[in-house]
C-alpha cells in the first residue's frame, strides 16, 4: 500500500516529467512556451539534469543541441534560435548574427561542464560514450579556453561579462550602477515579455533601453572579441559567472582526467584556475562579509547584497577565514524566513520580492549554493535550503521563480528548469 505522501510525490514527479515533455521541441527544451520560445544556454544545462533520471538519451541531446550552436571562437551562445517564433523580443533580426543555427552574440553562465560531468558520473546507461563523448569534451575545452582568453585577455584571474543578460540575473540590483554608464537605445521597440507576464514582475523600460543599446553595440563592433573588450561601456567581473566558470573548469578537468585527456590545453586551464584563486579576494567585502561583482570601468564593487555573493561556495573559492563570516551572513538571511533563498537580501534597499532577479527565489541557484555548502561540510544550511526549495514546489508548483515572501508564482508557469531541479534534486 502506498502512503499519501508517496502518492503526492509520485504525482509531482509525473507532473515534472510532463512539463519537460511538453516543453520539448525535439532535441532541445524551451524554458516555457510563449515567454521564452527558444533554447537558452544555462536553462538547457540544468534541464539536462532533469531528463537524466527518466530519459538519459534525451538528457545528452539537450547538451549536444546546445553545443551545435558553438561559435568558431569557442563561445556557446546565450540563446539559440533553432526555429522562428514571434512571441519573444529581441529575436535574431535584432541581434544580427548570421550563423547556423542562428543565435545571440553573447553567452551565459557556463554550468554545462559541471552538468556533463554529472551526466557521465550518474548515467546508468552511459548513453553518450566513446567518440561522441570525446567530441563533447573537446567542445567544452574550446568553450572554457574561449572564456579565459577572450573574457580575461589581461590575465587578471577574473573574467568579465558584457551584458546583464549574460549573467542570467538580468535586472539584479548589482547591475544598477554599471548599467547607468550605458546609453539608452534611440529606436522604439515593442517588448513581448510584458504581454505574457505582469510588468510588475519584469525589468523596467530604462533597463531594456540599455540592454538593447548593448545589443546594437556588439553588432556595430562586428562581434569582435578584442574590440568589445576595449570599448564595451558595460564590463563587469560578475561573481556568479566567475564562480560557475571556476567550478565548471574544475569539473571539466576531472572529467578529462577520467577519460585520459591531459595535454597543453588542460594544463593551461589548470593554470587559469590558479589565477582566479589568487584574485577572488578582490570581490570580498569586509563589511558585508560576502562576495560582490565589480564594475571594471569604475573599479568599484557592486554593493547590492545578492544570492550571487554566495556562489563562490559552489566554486570552492571561499577561504577558511571567510567561511564562518559568510555562513553567519547566510544564517541571518535564512532566519525567520519561510522561503529561501531570495535573490536579493531582504534587508537590501533594492529588494523587491516579486520583481524577477531583485528578490524572487530561483531553484537552480539554490541547488548550486547547497552543493557548495555540502562541499564545505555545512550540511545543516544545505539541508535547510533544500527543504525550503522543496516546500516551494508543494506551495506553488513548477514556476519560473517564486515570490520571496509568499512563495507564489513569479514569472512563467510550467517552467523547465524548476521541473528539472525537482526531478534531479528534490523529489
Ligand atoms: C531570463 O532572461 C531572458 C533574457 O536572456 C529574458 O528575460 O528575456 C533570465 O531569467 C535568464 O536567466 C534565463 O536563462 C532566461 C530563460 O529562462 O530568462
CSV table of C-alpha atoms and ligand atoms in Angstrom, one decimal:
chain,number,residue,atom,x,y,z
A,1,UNK,CA,0.0,0.0,0.0
A,2,UNK,CA,1.4,3.4,-0.8
A,3,UNK,CA,1.1,6.3,1.7
A,4,UNK,CA,-0.5,9.7,0.9
A,5,UNK,CA,3.0,11.3,0.9
A,6,UNK,CA,4.2,8.7,-1.7
A,7,UNK,CA,1.2,9.3,-3.9
A,8,UNK,CA,1.8,13.1,-3.8
A,9,UNK,CA,5.5,12.7,-4.6
A,10,UNK,CA,4.7,10.3,-7.4
A,11,UNK,CA,2.2,12.7,-9.0
A,12,UNK,CA,4.7,15.6,-8.6
A,13,UNK,CA,7.3,13.5,-10.4
A,14,UNK,CA,4.8,12.8,-13.2
A,15,UNK,CA,3.9,16.4,-13.5
A,16,UNK,CA,7.6,17.4,-13.7
A,17,UNK,CA,8.2,14.9,-16.4
A,18,UNK,CA,5.2,16.1,-18.3
A,19,UNK,CA,6.5,19.7,-18.0
A,20,UNK,CA,9.7,18.7,-19.7
A,21,UNK,CA,8.0,16.6,-22.4
A,22,UNK,CA,5.5,19.5,-23.1
A,23,UNK,CA,8.4,21.9,-23.5
A,24,UNK,CA,10.4,19.6,-25.7
A,25,UNK,CA,10.7,20.9,-29.2
A,26,UNK,CA,12.8,17.9,-30.4
A,27,UNK,CA,16.3,17.8,-29.1
A,28,UNK,CA,16.0,21.0,-27.1
A,29,UNK,CA,13.7,22.1,-24.3
A,30,UNK,CA,12.2,25.7,-24.2
A,31,UNK,CA,12.2,27.3,-20.7
A,32,UNK,CA,8.4,27.7,-21.2
A,33,UNK,CA,6.2,28.3,-24.2
A,34,UNK,CA,5.4,31.8,-25.3
A,35,UNK,CA,7.6,33.8,-22.9
A,36,UNK,CA,10.8,32.0,-23.9
A,37,UNK,CA,10.3,30.1,-27.2
A,38,UNK,CA,14.0,29.3,-28.0
A,39,UNK,CA,16.8,27.3,-26.4
A,40,UNK,CA,18.6,29.1,-23.6
A,41,UNK,CA,22.1,28.2,-22.6
A,42,UNK,CA,22.1,27.6,-18.8
A,43,UNK,CA,18.4,26.6,-18.8
A,44,UNK,CA,19.4,23.7,-21.1
A,45,UNK,CA,22.3,22.7,-18.9
A,46,UNK,CA,20.0,22.5,-15.9
A,47,UNK,CA,17.3,20.8,-17.9
A,48,UNK,CA,19.6,18.0,-18.9
A,49,UNK,CA,19.9,17.1,-15.3
A,50,UNK,CA,16.1,16.8,-15.2
A,51,UNK,CA,15.9,14.5,-18.2
A,52,UNK,CA,18.7,12.3,-16.7
A,53,UNK,CA,16.6,10.1,-14.3
A,54,UNK,CA,14.0,9.2,-16.9
A,55,UNK,CA,15.4,9.6,-20.3
A,56,UNK,CA,19.2,9.6,-20.4
A,57,UNK,CA,19.5,9.8,-24.2
A,58,UNK,CA,17.3,12.8,-24.2
A,59,UNK,CA,19.5,14.4,-21.5
A,60,UNK,CA,22.5,14.2,-23.7
A,61,UNK,CA,20.6,15.6,-26.7
A,62,UNK,CA,20.0,18.7,-24.7
A,63,UNK,CA,23.7,19.1,-24.4
A,64,UNK,CA,24.6,18.3,-28.0
A,65,UNK,CA,21.9,20.5,-29.4
A,66,UNK,CA,23.2,23.5,-27.4
A,67,UNK,CA,26.8,22.7,-28.4
A,68,UNK,CA,25.7,22.5,-32.1
A,69,UNK,CA,25.4,26.3,-31.9
A,70,UNK,CA,29.0,26.8,-30.6
A,71,UNK,CA,30.8,29.6,-32.4
A,72,UNK,CA,34.1,29.1,-34.2
A,73,UNK,CA,35.7,31.2,-31.4
A,74,UNK,CA,34.5,28.6,-28.9
A,75,UNK,CA,31.7,30.7,-27.4
A,76,UNK,CA,28.5,28.9,-26.6
A,77,UNK,CA,25.7,31.4,-27.2
A,78,UNK,CA,23.1,32.5,-24.7
A,79,UNK,CA,20.1,31.8,-26.9
A,80,UNK,CA,19.9,29.5,-29.9
A,81,UNK,CA,17.1,30.4,-32.4
A,82,UNK,CA,16.6,26.9,-33.8
A,83,UNK,CA,13.3,27.9,-35.4
A,84,UNK,CA,11.3,31.1,-35.7
A,85,UNK,CA,8.9,32.5,-33.2
A,86,UNK,CA,7.3,35.9,-32.8
A,87,UNK,CA,6.4,35.6,-29.1
A,88,UNK,CA,9.8,36.9,-27.9
A,89,UNK,CA,11.7,40.1,-28.3
A,90,UNK,CA,14.6,40.6,-29.3
A,91,UNK,CA,14.8,37.9,-32.0
A,92,UNK,CA,17.6,37.1,-34.5
A,93,UNK,CA,16.9,40.1,-36.7
A,94,UNK,CA,17.9,42.5,-33.9
A,95,UNK,CA,21.0,40.5,-32.9
A,96,UNK,CA,22.1,40.4,-36.5
A,97,UNK,CA,24.3,37.3,-36.2
A,98,UNK,CA,24.4,35.1,-39.2
A,99,UNK,CA,25.3,31.6,-38.1
A,100,UNK,CA,23.7,28.3,-38.5
A,101,UNK,CA,21.8,27.7,-36.2
A,102,UNK,CA,21.1,31.3,-35.6
A,103,UNK,CA,21.9,32.7,-32.1
A,104,UNK,CA,22.5,35.8,-30.0
A,105,UNK,CA,26.1,37.1,-29.8
A,106,UNK,CA,26.6,36.8,-26.0
A,107,UNK,CA,26.9,33.9,-23.7
A,108,UNK,CA,25.5,32.7,-20.3
A,109,UNK,CA,27.0,31.2,-17.1
A,110,UNK,CA,28.9,28.1,-18.2
A,111,UNK,CA,27.3,25.5,-15.9
A,112,UNK,CA,27.3,23.0,-18.8
A,113,UNK,CA,30.7,21.4,-17.9
A,114,UNK,CA,29.6,20.6,-14.4
A,115,UNK,CA,26.4,19.1,-15.8
A,116,UNK,CA,28.2,17.0,-18.3
A,117,UNK,CA,30.4,15.6,-15.5
A,118,UNK,CA,27.2,14.7,-13.6
A,119,UNK,CA,25.6,13.1,-16.6
A,120,UNK,CA,28.7,11.0,-17.2
A,121,UNK,CA,29.0,10.1,-13.5
A,122,UNK,CA,25.4,9.2,-12.8
A,123,UNK,CA,24.2,7.9,-16.2
A,124,UNK,CA,23.3,4.3,-15.8
A,125,UNK,CA,23.2,3.5,-19.5
A,126,UNK,CA,26.3,5.6,-20.5
A,127,UNK,CA,24.0,6.9,-23.2
A,128,UNK,CA,26.9,9.0,-24.6
A,129,UNK,CA,30.3,7.4,-24.7
A,130,UNK,CA,33.4,6.8,-26.9
A,131,UNK,CA,33.9,9.2,-29.8
A,132,UNK,CA,30.7,11.2,-29.1
A,133,UNK,CA,31.7,11.9,-25.5
A,134,UNK,CA,35.1,12.9,-26.6
A,135,UNK,CA,33.6,15.4,-29.1
A,136,UNK,CA,31.5,17.0,-26.3
A,137,UNK,CA,34.6,17.2,-24.0
A,138,UNK,CA,36.6,18.8,-26.8
A,139,UNK,CA,33.8,21.3,-27.4
A,140,UNK,CA,33.8,22.2,-23.7
A,141,UNK,CA,37.6,22.6,-23.6
A,142,UNK,CA,37.3,25.1,-26.5
A,143,UNK,CA,34.5,26.9,-24.7
A,144,UNK,CA,36.5,27.2,-21.5
A,145,UNK,CA,39.6,28.3,-23.4
A,146,UNK,CA,37.5,31.0,-25.1
A,147,UNK,CA,36.2,32.2,-21.7
A,148,UNK,CA,39.7,32.8,-20.3
A,149,UNK,CA,41.3,34.1,-23.4
A,150,UNK,CA,38.6,36.4,-24.6
A,151,UNK,CA,37.0,37.5,-21.3
A,152,UNK,CA,40.2,37.9,-19.4
A,153,UNK,CA,42.8,38.8,-22.0
A,154,UNK,CA,44.9,40.6,-19.4
A,155,UNK,CA,45.2,37.5,-17.1
A,156,UNK,CA,43.7,39.2,-14.1
A,157,UNK,CA,42.1,35.9,-13.0
A,158,UNK,CA,38.6,37.4,-13.2
A,159,UNK,CA,36.6,37.1,-16.4
A,160,UNK,CA,34.2,39.9,-17.5
A,161,UNK,CA,30.6,40.0,-18.6
A,162,UNK,CA,29.3,42.4,-21.2
A,163,UNK,CA,25.6,42.3,-20.6
A,164,UNK,CA,23.2,41.7,-17.7
A,165,UNK,CA,21.6,39.0,-19.9
A,166,UNK,CA,25.0,37.2,-19.9
A,167,UNK,CA,24.8,36.9,-16.1
A,168,UNK,CA,21.3,35.3,-16.4
A,169,UNK,CA,20.3,37.6,-13.5
A,170,UNK,CA,19.1,40.3,-15.8
A,171,UNK,CA,17.8,43.0,-13.5
A,172,UNK,CA,19.8,42.2,-10.4
A,173,UNK,CA,20.4,45.4,-8.4
A,174,UNK,CA,24.1,44.5,-8.7
A,175,UNK,CA,23.9,45.8,-12.3
A,176,UNK,CA,22.2,49.1,-11.5
A,177,UNK,CA,25.4,51.1,-11.1
A,178,UNK,CA,27.4,49.7,-14.1
A,179,UNK,CA,24.3,49.9,-16.3
A,180,UNK,CA,24.0,53.6,-15.6
A,181,UNK,CA,27.1,54.2,-17.8
A,182,UNK,CA,25.3,52.6,-20.8
A,183,UNK,CA,23.4,55.0,-23.1
A,184,UNK,CA,19.8,54.3,-23.9
A,185,UNK,CA,19.0,53.0,-27.4
A,186,UNK,CA,17.4,55.6,-29.6
A,187,UNK,CA,14.9,53.5,-31.6
A,188,UNK,CA,11.5,52.4,-30.5
A,189,UNK,CA,10.5,48.8,-30.0
A,190,UNK,CA,7.8,46.6,-28.6
A,191,UNK,CA,8.6,44.3,-25.8
A,192,UNK,CA,6.9,40.9,-25.8
A,193,UNK,CA,7.7,39.8,-22.2
A,194,UNK,CA,5.1,42.1,-20.6
A,195,UNK,CA,2.4,40.7,-22.8
A,196,UNK,CA,3.0,37.3,-21.1
A,197,UNK,CA,3.8,38.5,-17.6
A,198,UNK,CA,2.7,41.4,-15.5
A,199,UNK,CA,5.1,44.3,-15.8
A,200,UNK,CA,5.5,44.5,-12.0
A,201,UNK,CA,7.5,41.2,-12.2
A,202,UNK,CA,9.8,42.3,-15.1
A,203,UNK,CA,12.6,44.7,-15.6
A,204,UNK,CA,11.8,48.4,-16.3
A,205,UNK,CA,11.9,50.1,-19.7
A,206,UNK,CA,15.1,52.0,-18.7
A,207,UNK,CA,16.8,48.7,-18.3
A,208,UNK,CA,15.6,47.4,-21.6
A,209,UNK,CA,16.7,50.6,-23.3
A,210,UNK,CA,20.2,49.9,-22.1
A,211,UNK,CA,20.1,46.2,-22.8
A,212,UNK,CA,19.3,47.0,-26.4
A,213,UNK,CA,22.0,49.6,-26.7
A,214,UNK,CA,24.5,46.9,-25.9
A,215,UNK,CA,23.0,44.5,-28.4
A,216,UNK,CA,23.4,47.2,-31.1
A,217,UNK,CA,27.0,47.9,-29.9
A,218,UNK,CA,28.0,44.3,-30.3
A,219,UNK,CA,26.7,44.3,-33.8
A,220,UNK,CA,28.5,47.6,-34.6
A,221,UNK,CA,31.7,46.0,-33.3
A,222,UNK,CA,31.1,43.1,-35.8
A,223,UNK,CA,31.1,40.8,-32.7
A,224,UNK,CA,34.9,41.2,-32.5
A,225,UNK,CA,36.0,40.0,-29.0
A,226,UNK,CA,39.0,42.3,-28.9
A,227,UNK,CA,37.1,45.5,-29.8
A,228,UNK,CA,34.3,44.7,-27.4
A,229,UNK,CA,36.7,44.1,-24.6
A,230,UNK,CA,38.3,47.5,-25.2
A,231,UNK,CA,35.2,49.6,-25.7
A,232,UNK,CA,32.2,48.0,-24.2
A,233,UNK,CA,30.5,50.5,-21.8
A,234,UNK,CA,29.4,47.7,-19.6
A,235,UNK,CA,32.2,45.4,-18.3
A,236,UNK,CA,31.7,43.6,-15.1
A,237,UNK,CA,33.5,41.0,-13.1
A,238,UNK,CA,30.3,39.0,-12.4
A,239,UNK,CA,30.9,36.9,-9.2
A,240,UNK,CA,28.3,34.3,-10.2
A,241,UNK,CA,29.8,33.9,-13.7
A,242,UNK,CA,33.4,33.7,-12.3
A,243,UNK,CA,32.3,31.1,-9.7
A,244,UNK,CA,30.3,28.9,-12.2
A,245,UNK,CA,33.2,29.1,-14.6
A,246,UNK,CA,35.7,28.1,-12.0
A,247,UNK,CA,33.6,25.1,-10.8
A,248,UNK,CA,33.0,24.2,-14.4
A,249,UNK,CA,36.7,24.2,-15.3
A,250,UNK,CA,37.4,22.1,-12.2
A,251,UNK,CA,34.7,19.6,-13.2
A,252,UNK,CA,35.9,19.6,-16.8
A,253,UNK,CA,39.4,18.8,-15.8
A,254,UNK,CA,38.3,16.0,-13.5
A,255,UNK,CA,36.3,14.5,-16.5
A,256,UNK,CA,39.3,14.9,-18.8
A,257,UNK,CA,41.4,13.1,-16.2
A,258,UNK,CA,38.9,10.2,-16.1
A,259,UNK,CA,39.0,10.0,-19.9
A,260,UNK,CA,42.8,10.2,-20.1
A,261,UNK,CA,42.8,13.6,-21.8
A,262,UNK,CA,45.8,15.5,-20.5
A,263,UNK,CA,47.6,18.0,-22.7
A,264,UNK,CA,48.8,21.6,-23.0
A,265,UNK,CA,45.2,22.8,-23.1
A,266,UNK,CA,44.2,21.1,-19.9
A,267,UNK,CA,47.4,22.4,-18.2
A,268,UNK,CA,46.6,25.9,-19.4
A,269,UNK,CA,43.1,25.6,-17.9
A,270,UNK,CA,44.6,24.5,-14.6
A,271,UNK,CA,46.9,27.5,-14.7
A,272,UNK,CA,43.9,29.8,-15.3
A,273,UNK,CA,42.2,28.4,-12.3
A,274,UNK,CA,45.2,29.4,-10.1
A,275,UNK,CA,44.9,33.0,-11.3
A,276,UNK,CA,41.2,33.1,-10.2
A,277,UNK,CA,42.1,31.6,-6.8
A,278,UNK,CA,44.6,34.3,-6.4
A,279,UNK,CA,42.3,37.1,-7.5
A,280,UNK,CA,38.9,36.2,-5.9
A,281,UNK,CA,39.7,38.1,-2.7
A,282,UNK,CA,39.2,41.3,-4.6
A,283,UNK,CA,35.5,40.6,-4.7
A,284,UNK,CA,35.2,40.1,-0.9
A,285,UNK,CA,33.9,43.0,1.2
A,286,UNK,CA,34.8,43.0,4.8
A,287,UNK,CA,31.7,45.0,5.9
A,288,UNK,CA,29.0,42.9,4.1
A,289,UNK,CA,31.0,39.8,4.8
A,290,UNK,CA,30.2,38.4,1.4
A,291,UNK,CA,31.3,38.5,-2.2
A,292,UNK,CA,30.2,41.1,-4.8
A,293,UNK,CA,30.6,41.7,-8.5
A,294,UNK,CA,32.9,44.5,-9.6
A,295,UNK,CA,32.4,47.2,-12.3
A,296,UNK,CA,35.7,47.2,-14.1
A,297,UNK,CA,35.0,50.6,-15.6
A,298,UNK,CA,34.8,52.4,-12.3
A,299,UNK,CA,36.8,49.9,-10.3
A,300,UNK,CA,34.0,49.7,-7.7
A,301,UNK,CA,32.3,46.7,-6.1
A,302,UNK,CA,28.6,46.4,-6.9
A,303,UNK,CA,27.4,46.7,-3.3
A,304,UNK,CA,23.9,45.2,-3.5
A,305,UNK,CA,23.7,42.0,-1.4
A,306,UNK,CA,22.5,39.3,-3.8
A,307,UNK,CA,22.5,35.5,-3.7
A,308,UNK,CA,25.2,35.6,-6.4
A,309,UNK,CA,27.5,36.6,-3.5
A,310,UNK,CA,27.1,33.0,-2.1
A,311,UNK,CA,28.1,31.3,-5.3
A,312,UNK,CA,31.9,31.2,-4.6
A,313,UNK,CA,30.8,28.3,-2.3
A,314,UNK,CA,29.9,26.3,-5.4
A,315,UNK,CA,33.4,27.0,-6.8
A,316,UNK,CA,35.4,26.2,-3.7
A,317,UNK,CA,36.6,29.8,-3.8
A,318,UNK,CA,35.8,30.7,-0.1
A,319,UNK,CA,38.8,30.8,2.2
A,320,UNK,CA,38.8,29.3,5.6
A,321,UNK,CA,38.8,32.7,7.2
A,322,UNK,CA,35.9,33.9,5.0
A,323,UNK,CA,33.8,30.8,5.5
A,324,UNK,CA,32.5,31.4,9.1
A,325,UNK,CA,31.7,35.0,8.2
A,326,UNK,CA,29.9,34.1,5.1
A,327,UNK,CA,27.9,31.3,6.8
A,328,UNK,CA,27.0,33.7,9.6
A,329,UNK,CA,25.5,36.1,6.9
A,330,UNK,CA,23.7,33.2,5.3
A,331,UNK,CA,22.2,32.1,8.7
A,332,UNK,CA,21.0,35.6,9.3
A,333,UNK,CA,19.5,35.7,5.8
A,334,UNK,CA,17.7,32.4,6.4
A,335,UNK,CA,16.5,33.2,9.9
A,336,UNK,CA,12.7,33.5,10.3
A,337,UNK,CA,12.1,33.4,6.6
A,338,UNK,CA,9.6,30.8,5.4
A,339,UNK,CA,11.2,30.5,2.0
A,340,UNK,CA,14.8,30.6,0.7
A,341,UNK,CA,17.0,32.0,-0.8
A,342,UNK,CA,15.8,35.4,-2.0
A,343,UNK,CA,17.9,36.6,-5.0
A,344,UNK,CA,18.4,39.9,-3.1
A,345,UNK,CA,18.8,40.1,0.6
A,346,UNK,CA,15.5,41.3,2.2
A,347,UNK,CA,17.4,44.0,4.1
A,348,UNK,CA,19.0,45.4,1.0
A,349,UNK,CA,17.4,48.7,0.0
A,350,UNK,CA,16.8,47.4,-3.6
A,351,UNK,CA,14.9,44.3,-2.5
A,352,UNK,CA,11.6,43.7,-4.4
A,353,UNK,CA,10.2,40.3,-3.5
A,354,UNK,CA,8.2,39.9,-6.8
A,355,UNK,CA,10.5,41.5,-9.4
A,356,UNK,CA,12.4,38.9,-11.2
A,357,UNK,CA,16.1,39.0,-10.1
A,358,UNK,CA,15.6,41.6,-7.4
A,359,UNK,CA,14.0,39.3,-4.9
A,360,UNK,CA,12.3,36.1,-6.2
A,361,UNK,CA,13.8,32.7,-5.5
A,362,UNK,CA,15.4,30.6,-8.2
A,363,UNK,CA,15.8,26.9,-7.6
A,364,UNK,CA,18.9,26.3,-9.7
A,365,UNK,CA,20.7,29.0,-7.7
A,366,UNK,CA,19.6,27.2,-4.5
A,367,UNK,CA,21.0,23.9,-5.9
A,368,UNK,CA,24.4,25.4,-6.6
A,369,UNK,CA,24.6,27.1,-3.2
A,370,UNK,CA,23.5,23.9,-1.5
A,371,UNK,CA,26.1,21.8,-3.4
A,372,UNK,CA,28.8,24.3,-2.4
A,373,UNK,CA,27.6,24.2,1.3
A,374,UNK,CA,27.9,20.4,1.2
A,375,UNK,CA,31.4,20.6,-0.2
A,376,UNK,CA,32.4,22.8,2.8
A,377,UNK,CA,30.7,20.5,5.3
A,378,UNK,CA,27.9,22.9,6.1
A,379,UNK,CA,25.2,20.2,6.0
A,380,UNK,CA,22.5,21.9,8.1
A,381,UNK,CA,22.5,25.0,5.9
A,382,UNK,CA,22.5,22.8,2.7
A,383,UNK,CA,19.6,20.8,4.1
A,384,UNK,CA,17.7,24.0,5.1
A,385,UNK,CA,18.0,25.3,1.5
A,386,UNK,CA,16.9,22.0,0.1
A,387,UNK,CA,13.9,21.7,2.3
A,388,UNK,CA,12.9,25.3,1.6
A,389,UNK,CA,13.2,24.6,-2.2
A,390,UNK,CA,11.0,21.5,-1.9
A,391,UNK,CA,8.4,23.5,0.1
A,392,UNK,CA,8.1,25.9,-2.8
A,393,UNK,CA,7.2,23.1,-5.2
A,394,UNK,CA,4.4,22.0,-2.9
A,395,UNK,CA,3.2,25.5,-2.3
A,396,UNK,CA,3.0,26.7,-5.9
A,397,UNK,CA,4.4,24.2,-8.5
A,398,UNK,CA,6.8,24.4,-11.4
A,399,UNK,CA,7.2,28.2,-11.7
A,400,UNK,CA,10.0,30.2,-13.3
A,401,UNK,CA,10.8,31.6,-9.9
A,402,UNK,CA,9.0,32.3,-6.6
A,403,UNK,CA,7.8,35.4,-4.7
A,404,UNK,CA,10.4,35.7,-1.9
A,405,UNK,CA,7.8,36.2,0.8
A,406,UNK,CA,4.7,34.3,-0.2
A,407,UNK,CA,6.2,31.5,-2.3
A,408,UNK,CA,3.7,32.3,-5.0
A,409,UNK,CA,4.4,32.1,-8.7
A,410,UNK,CA,6.7,34.7,-10.1
A,411,UNK,CA,7.3,34.8,-13.8
A,412,UNK,CA,6.2,32.0,-16.1
A,413,UNK,CA,4.4,28.7,-15.2
A,414,UNK,CA,5.2,25.2,-16.4
A,415,UNK,CA,8.9,26.0,-16.3
A,416,UNK,CA,11.6,23.6,-17.4
A,417,UNK,CA,14.5,24.3,-15.0
A,418,UNK,CA,12.3,24.2,-12.0
A,419,UNK,CA,10.8,20.9,-13.1
A,420,UNK,CA,14.3,19.7,-13.7
A,421,UNK,CA,15.5,20.6,-10.3
A,422,UNK,CA,12.6,18.8,-8.8
A,423,UNK,CA,13.4,15.6,-10.8
A,424,UNK,CA,17.2,15.7,-10.2
A,425,UNK,CA,17.5,17.2,-6.8
A,426,UNK,CA,14.3,17.5,-4.8
A,427,UNK,CA,11.9,14.6,-5.3
B,1,LIG,C1,15.7,35.3,-18.4
B,1,LIG,O1,16.4,36.1,-19.3
B,1,LIG,C2,15.8,36.4,-20.6
B,1,LIG,C3,17.0,37.0,-21.4
B,1,LIG,O2,18.0,36.1,-21.6
B,1,LIG,C4,14.7,37.4,-20.6
B,1,LIG,O3,14.2,37.8,-19.5
B,1,LIG,O4,14.2,37.7,-21.7
B,1,LIG,C5,16.6,35.1,-17.2
B,1,LIG,O5,16.0,34.6,-16.1
B,1,LIG,C6,17.7,34.1,-17.6
B,1,LIG,O6,18.5,33.7,-16.5
B,1,LIG,C7,17.1,32.8,-18.2
B,1,LIG,O7,18.1,32.0,-18.8
B,1,LIG,C8,16.0,33.2,-19.3
B,1,LIG,C9,15.2,32.0,-19.8
B,1,LIG,O8,14.7,31.3,-18.7
B,1,LIG,O9,15.1,34.2,-18.9
